[in-house]
Amino acid sequence: MADDHEPLERWAERRAARRPQQGEHRPVPLGDEHQHGGHVHPDAPRGIEEWDGQDWVPSGTATNLAAAAAETSEDAAVRARRVPLPEFGRLPKMPEPYRPTIPFYRPIKPPAD
């Protein structure tokens, strides 16, 4: 997460590094399968989209997930190298476990008659 007092220029640099470069490709499921992960139907045909600097536009098709991954693997590798991993220790601290403020006592059963 960015610091609340981060300069705008540094934020803009981080944002530009995460955005795709013009001409990058990505595979997408065709049809109504956008709601599922790409691995759900690996034999289904895939569309290939290209980033034109403003939006992802269709640029081709592939017969299945393996063919689409082979077509776009170089762009995915470049994208993975460009986006840095978060630094260790930058995550928020884990909250303390819940501890009730009033002690709880189990009620005593009355003797059976």
mmCIF file with all atom_site columns, C-alpha atoms in Angstrom:
data_model
loop_
_atom_site.group_PDB
_atom_site.id
_atom_site.type_symbol
_atom_site.label_atom_id
_atom_site.label_alt_id
_atom_site.label_comp_id
_atom_site.label_asym_id
_atom_site.label_entity_id
_atom_site.label_seq_id
_atom_site.pdbx_PDB_ins_code
_atom_site.Cartn_x
_atom_site.Cartn_y
_atom_site.Cartn_z
_atom_site.occupancy
_atom_site.B_iso_or_equiv
_atom_site.pdbx_formal_charge
_atom_site.auth_seq_id
_atom_site.auth_comp_id
_atom_site.auth_asym_id
_atom_site.auth_atom_id
_atom_site.pdbx_PDB_model_num
ATOM 1   C CA . MET A 1 1   ? 0.000   0.000   0.000   1.00 0.00 ? 1   MET A CA 1
ATOM 2   C CA . ALA A 1 2   ? 1.140   3.486   -0.681  1.00 0.00 ? 2   ALA A CA 1
ATOM 3   C CA . ASP A 1 3   ? 1.888   5.877   2.107   1.00 0.00 ? 3   ASP A CA 1
ATOM 4   C CA . ASP A 1 4   ? -0.804  8.524   2.696   1.00 0.00 ? 4   ASP A CA 1
ATOM 5   C CA . HIS A 1 5   ? 1.803   11.221  2.166   1.00 0.00 ? 5   HIS A CA 1
ATOM 6   C CA . GLU A 1 6   ? 3.320   9.760   -0.995  1.00 0.00 ? 6   GLU A CA 1
ATOM 7   C CA . PRO A 1 7   ? 4.171   12.378  -3.633  1.00 0.00 ? 7   PRO A CA 1
ATOM 8   C CA . LEU A 1 8   ? 1.928   12.345  -6.681  1.00 0.00 ? 8   LEU A CA 1
ATOM 9   C CA . GLU A 1 9   ? 4.875   11.778  -9.024  1.00 0.00 ? 9   GLU A CA 1
ATOM 10  C CA . ARG A 1 10  ? 5.883   8.565   -7.234  1.00 0.00 ? 10  ARG A CA 1
ATOM 11  C CA . TRP A 1 11  ? 2.273   7.332   -7.279  1.00 0.00 ? 11  TRP A CA 1
ATOM 12  C CA . ALA A 1 12  ? 2.048   8.085   -11.018 1.00 0.00 ? 12  ALA A CA 1
ATOM 13  C CA . GLU A 1 13  ? 5.261   6.111   -11.640 1.00 0.00 ? 13  GLU A CA 1
ATOM 14  C CA . ARG A 1 14  ? 3.917   3.082   -9.736  1.00 0.00 ? 14  ARG A CA 1
ATOM 15  C CA . ARG A 1 15  ? 0.605   3.292   -11.624 1.00 0.00 ? 15  ARG A CA 1
ATOM 16  C CA . ALA A 1 16  ? 2.357   3.542   -14.997 1.00 0.00 ? 16  ALA A CA 1
ATOM 17  C CA . ALA A 1 17  ? 4.490   0.473   -14.142 1.00 0.00 ? 17  ALA A CA 1
ATOM 18  C CA . ARG A 1 18  ? 1.370   -1.603  -13.434 1.00 0.00 ? 18  ARG A CA 1
ATOM 19  C CA . ARG A 1 19  ? -0.474  -0.587  -16.594 1.00 0.00 ? 19  ARG A CA 1
ATOM 20  C CA . PRO A 1 20  ? 0.010   -2.736  -19.702 1.00 0.00 ? 20  PRO A CA 1
ATOM 21  C CA . GLN A 1 21  ? 2.358   -1.528  -22.421 1.00 0.00 ? 21  GLN A CA 1
ATOM 22  C CA . GLN A 1 22  ? 0.931   -0.759  -25.840 1.00 0.00 ? 22  GLN A CA 1
ATOM 23  C CA . GLY A 1 23  ? 0.871   -3.919  -27.953 1.00 0.00 ? 23  GLY A CA 1
ATOM 24  C CA . GLU A 1 24  ? 0.706   -6.400  -25.025 1.00 0.00 ? 24  GLU A CA 1
ATOM 25  C CA . HIS A 1 25  ? -1.565  -9.408  -25.490 1.00 0.00 ? 25  HIS A CA 1
ATOM 26  C CA . ARG A 1 26  ? -3.676  -11.415 -23.040 1.00 0.00 ? 26  ARG A CA 1
ATOM 27  C CA . PRO A 1 27  ? -5.889  -14.493 -23.409 1.00 0.00 ? 27  PRO A CA 1
ATOM 28  C CA . VAL A 1 28  ? -9.570  -14.272 -22.450 1.00 0.00 ? 28  VAL A CA 1
ATOM 29  C CA . PRO A 1 29  ? -12.326 -16.916 -22.431 1.00 0.00 ? 29  PRO A CA 1
ATOM 30  C CA . LEU A 1 30  ? -14.909 -16.560 -25.187 1.00 0.00 ? 30  LEU A CA 1
ATOM 31  C CA . GLY A 1 31  ? -18.621 -16.515 -24.494 1.00 0.00 ? 31  GLY A CA 1
ATOM 32  C CA . ASP A 1 32  ? -20.218 -16.350 -21.057 1.00 0.00 ? 32  ASP A CA 1
ATOM 33  C CA . GLU A 1 33  ? -17.191 -17.778 -19.271 1.00 0.00 ? 33  GLU A CA 1
ATOM 34  C CA . HIS A 1 34  ? -15.772 -14.389 -18.234 1.00 0.00 ? 34  HIS A CA 1
ATOM 35  C CA . GLN A 1 35  ? -17.288 -15.045 -14.825 1.00 0.00 ? 35  GLN A CA 1
ATOM 36  C CA . HIS A 1 36  ? -14.994 -18.057 -14.276 1.00 0.00 ? 36  HIS A CA 1
ATOM 37  C CA . GLY A 1 37  ? -11.236 -18.363 -14.034 1.00 0.00 ? 37  GLY A CA 1
ATOM 38  C CA . GLY A 1 38  ? -9.367  -19.185 -17.226 1.00 0.00 ? 38  GLY A CA 1
ATOM 39  C CA . HIS A 1 39  ? -8.436  -22.644 -15.943 1.00 0.00 ? 39  HIS A CA 1
ATOM 40  C CA . VAL A 1 40  ? -12.064 -23.825 -15.565 1.00 0.00 ? 40  VAL A CA 1
ATOM 41  C CA . HIS A 1 41  ? -12.541 -24.988 -19.162 1.00 0.00 ? 41  HIS A CA 1
ATOM 42  C CA . PRO A 1 42  ? -9.007  -25.483 -20.571 1.00 0.00 ? 42  PRO A CA 1
ATOM 43  C CA . ASP A 1 43  ? -10.266 -26.970 -23.860 1.00 0.00 ? 43  ASP A CA 1
ATOM 44  C CA . ALA A 1 44  ? -12.628 -24.075 -24.651 1.00 0.00 ? 44  ALA A CA 1
ATOM 45  C CA . PRO A 1 45  ? -11.549 -21.594 -27.346 1.00 0.00 ? 45  PRO A CA 1
ATOM 46  C CA . ARG A 1 46  ? -9.907  -18.355 -26.237 1.00 0.00 ? 46  ARG A CA 1
ATOM 47  C CA . GLY A 1 47  ? -9.822  -14.875 -27.614 1.00 0.00 ? 47  GLY A CA 1
ATOM 48  C CA . ILE A 1 48  ? -6.609  -12.883 -27.666 1.00 0.00 ? 48  ILE A CA 1
ATOM 49  C CA . GLU A 1 49  ? -6.837  -9.200  -26.815 1.00 0.00 ? 49  GLU A CA 1
ATOM 50  C CA . GLU A 1 50  ? -4.255  -6.492  -27.461 1.00 0.00 ? 50  GLU A CA 1
ATOM 51  C CA . TRP A 1 51  ? -3.778  -3.315  -25.407 1.00 0.00 ? 51  TRP A CA 1
ATOM 52  C CA . ASP A 1 52  ? -4.000  -0.302  -27.715 1.00 0.00 ? 52  ASP A CA 1
ATOM 53  C CA . GLY A 1 53  ? -2.969  2.204   -25.053 1.00 0.00 ? 53  GLY A CA 1
ATOM 54  C CA . GLN A 1 54  ? -6.536  2.888   -23.958 1.00 0.00 ? 54  GLN A CA 1
ATOM 55  C CA . ASP A 1 55  ? -8.492  -0.375  -24.009 1.00 0.00 ? 55  ASP A CA 1
ATOM 56  C CA . TRP A 1 56  ? -8.183  -4.119  -24.661 1.00 0.00 ? 56  TRP A CA 1
ATOM 57  C CA . VAL A 1 57  ? -9.293  -4.831  -28.245 1.00 0.00 ? 57  VAL A CA 1
ATOM 58  C CA . PRO A 1 58  ? -9.747  -8.249  -29.914 1.00 0.00 ? 58  PRO A CA 1
ATOM 59  C CA . SER A 1 59  ? -6.803  -9.293  -32.055 1.00 0.00 ? 59  SER A CA 1
ATOM 60  C CA . GLY A 1 60  ? -7.183  -13.039 -32.610 1.00 0.00 ? 60  GLY A CA 1
ATOM 61  C CA . THR A 1 61  ? -8.343  -16.419 -31.354 1.00 0.00 ? 61  THR A CA 1
ATOM 62  C CA . ALA A 1 62  ? -6.773  -19.612 -30.068 1.00 0.00 ? 62  ALA A CA 1
ATOM 63  C CA . THR A 1 63  ? -8.164  -23.131 -30.020 1.00 0.00 ? 63  THR A CA 1
ATOM 64  C CA . ASN A 1 64  ? -7.637  -23.728 -26.268 1.00 0.00 ? 64  ASN A CA 1
ATOM 65  C CA . LEU A 1 65  ? -5.906  -22.437 -23.142 1.00 0.00 ? 65  LEU A CA 1
ATOM 66  C CA . ALA A 1 66  ? -2.533  -24.003 -23.986 1.00 0.00 ? 66  ALA A CA 1
ATOM 67  C CA . ALA A 1 67  ? -2.448  -22.390 -27.442 1.00 0.00 ? 67  ALA A CA 1
ATOM 68  C CA . ALA A 1 68  ? -3.483  -19.002 -26.004 1.00 0.00 ? 68  ALA A CA 1
ATOM 69  C CA . ALA A 1 69  ? -0.837  -19.220 -23.272 1.00 0.00 ? 69  ALA A CA 1
ATOM 70  C CA . ALA A 1 70  ? 1.835   -20.059 -25.852 1.00 0.00 ? 70  ALA A CA 1
ATOM 71  C CA . GLU A 1 71  ? 0.737   -17.061 -27.913 1.00 0.00 ? 71  GLU A CA 1
ATOM 72  C CA . THR A 1 72  ? 0.796   -14.594 -24.989 1.00 0.00 ? 72  THR A CA 1
ATOM 73  C CA . SER A 1 73  ? 3.457   -16.064 -22.683 1.00 0.00 ? 73  SER A CA 1
ATOM 74  C CA . GLU A 1 74  ? 6.157   -13.519 -23.538 1.00 0.00 ? 74  GLU A CA 1
ATOM 75  C CA . ASP A 1 75  ? 3.853   -10.605 -22.705 1.00 0.00 ? 75  ASP A CA 1
ATOM 76  C CA . ALA A 1 76  ? 2.872   -12.254 -19.407 1.00 0.00 ? 76  ALA A CA 1
ATOM 77  C CA . ALA A 1 77  ? 6.526   -12.733 -18.465 1.00 0.00 ? 77  ALA A CA 1
ATOM 78  C CA . VAL A 1 78  ? 7.352   -9.102  -19.252 1.00 0.00 ? 78  VAL A CA 1
ATOM 79  C CA . ARG A 1 79  ? 4.343   -7.947  -17.221 1.00 0.00 ? 79  ARG A CA 1
ATOM 80  C CA . ALA A 1 80  ? 5.382   -10.107 -14.257 1.00 0.00 ? 80  ALA A CA 1
ATOM 81  C CA . ARG A 1 81  ? 8.912   -8.646  -14.254 1.00 0.00 ? 81  ARG A CA 1
ATOM 82  C CA . ARG A 1 82  ? 7.591   -5.088  -14.500 1.00 0.00 ? 82  ARG A CA 1
ATOM 83  C CA . VAL A 1 83  ? 5.275   -5.206  -11.471 1.00 0.00 ? 83  VAL A CA 1
ATOM 84  C CA . PRO A 1 84  ? 7.269   -5.454  -8.219  1.00 0.00 ? 84  PRO A CA 1
ATOM 85  C CA . LEU A 1 85  ? 6.308   -7.684  -5.334  1.00 0.00 ? 85  LEU A CA 1
ATOM 86  C CA . PRO A 1 86  ? 5.298   -5.965  -2.098  1.00 0.00 ? 86  PRO A CA 1
ATOM 87  C CA . GLU A 1 87  ? 8.055   -5.387  0.435   1.00 0.00 ? 87  GLU A CA 1
ATOM 88  C CA . PHE A 1 88  ? 8.139   -7.545  3.535   1.00 0.00 ? 88  PHE A CA 1
ATOM 89  C CA . GLY A 1 89  ? 6.820   -5.817  6.612   1.00 0.00 ? 89  GLY A CA 1
ATOM 90  C CA . ARG A 1 90  ? 4.544   -3.496  4.648   1.00 0.00 ? 90  ARG A CA 1
ATOM 91  C CA . LEU A 1 91  ? 1.388   -5.470  5.423   1.00 0.00 ? 91  LEU A CA 1
ATOM 92  C CA . PRO A 1 92  ? -0.770  -4.261  8.301   1.00 0.00 ? 92  PRO A CA 1
ATOM 93  C CA . LYS A 1 93  ? -0.160  -5.947  11.618  1.00 0.00 ? 93  LYS A CA 1
ATOM 94  C CA . MET A 1 94  ? -2.456  -8.797  12.517  1.00 0.00 ? 94  MET A CA 1
ATOM 95  C CA . PRO A 1 95  ? -5.123  -7.707  14.995  1.00 0.00 ? 95  PRO A CA 1
ATOM 96  C CA . GLU A 1 96  ? -5.025  -9.037  18.529  1.00 0.00 ? 96  GLU A CA 1
ATOM 97  C CA . PRO A 1 97  ? -7.309  -12.021 19.106  1.00 0.00 ? 97  PRO A CA 1
ATOM 98  C CA . TYR A 1 98  ? -10.687 -11.314 20.649  1.00 0.00 ? 98  TYR A CA 1
ATOM 99  C CA . ARG A 1 99  ? -10.630 -11.569 24.399  1.00 0.00 ? 99  ARG A CA 1
ATOM 100 C CA . PRO A 1 100 ? -13.890 -10.833 26.192  1.00 0.00 ? 100 PRO A CA 1
ATOM 101 C CA . THR A 1 101 ? -13.618 -8.172  28.878  1.00 0.00 ? 101 THR A CA 1
ATOM 102 C CA . ILE A 1 102 ? -16.119 -9.871  31.191  1.00 0.00 ? 102 ILE A CA 1
ATOM 103 C CA . PRO A 1 103 ? -15.135 -13.342 32.468  1.00 0.00 ? 103 PRO A CA 1
ATOM 104 C CA . PHE A 1 104 ? -17.501 -16.079 31.399  1.00 0.00 ? 104 PHE A CA 1
ATOM 105 C CA . TYR A 1 105 ? -18.507 -18.665 33.981  1.00 0.00 ? 105 TYR A CA 1
ATOM 106 C CA . ARG A 1 106 ? -20.371 -21.792 33.044  1.00 0.00 ? 106 ARG A CA 1
ATOM 107 C CA . PRO A 1 107 ? -23.601 -22.048 35.056  1.00 0.00 ? 107 PRO A CA 1
ATOM 108 C CA . ILE A 1 108 ? -23.682 -24.704 37.730  1.00 0.00 ? 108 ILE A CA 1
ATOM 109 C CA . LYS A 1 109 ? -26.278 -27.401 37.172  1.00 0.00 ? 109 LYS A CA 1
ATOM 110 C CA . PRO A 1 110 ? -28.673 -27.903 40.061  1.00 0.00 ? 110 PRO A CA 1
ATOM 111 C CA . PRO A 1 111 ? -28.506 -31.411 41.532  1.00 0.00 ? 111 PRO A CA 1
ATOM 112 C CA . ALA A 1 112 ? -30.953 -33.876 40.018  1.00 0.00 ? 112 ALA A CA 1
ATOM 113 C CA . ASP A 1 113 ? -33.825 -34.838 42.375  1.00 0.00 ? 113 ASP A CA 1
#
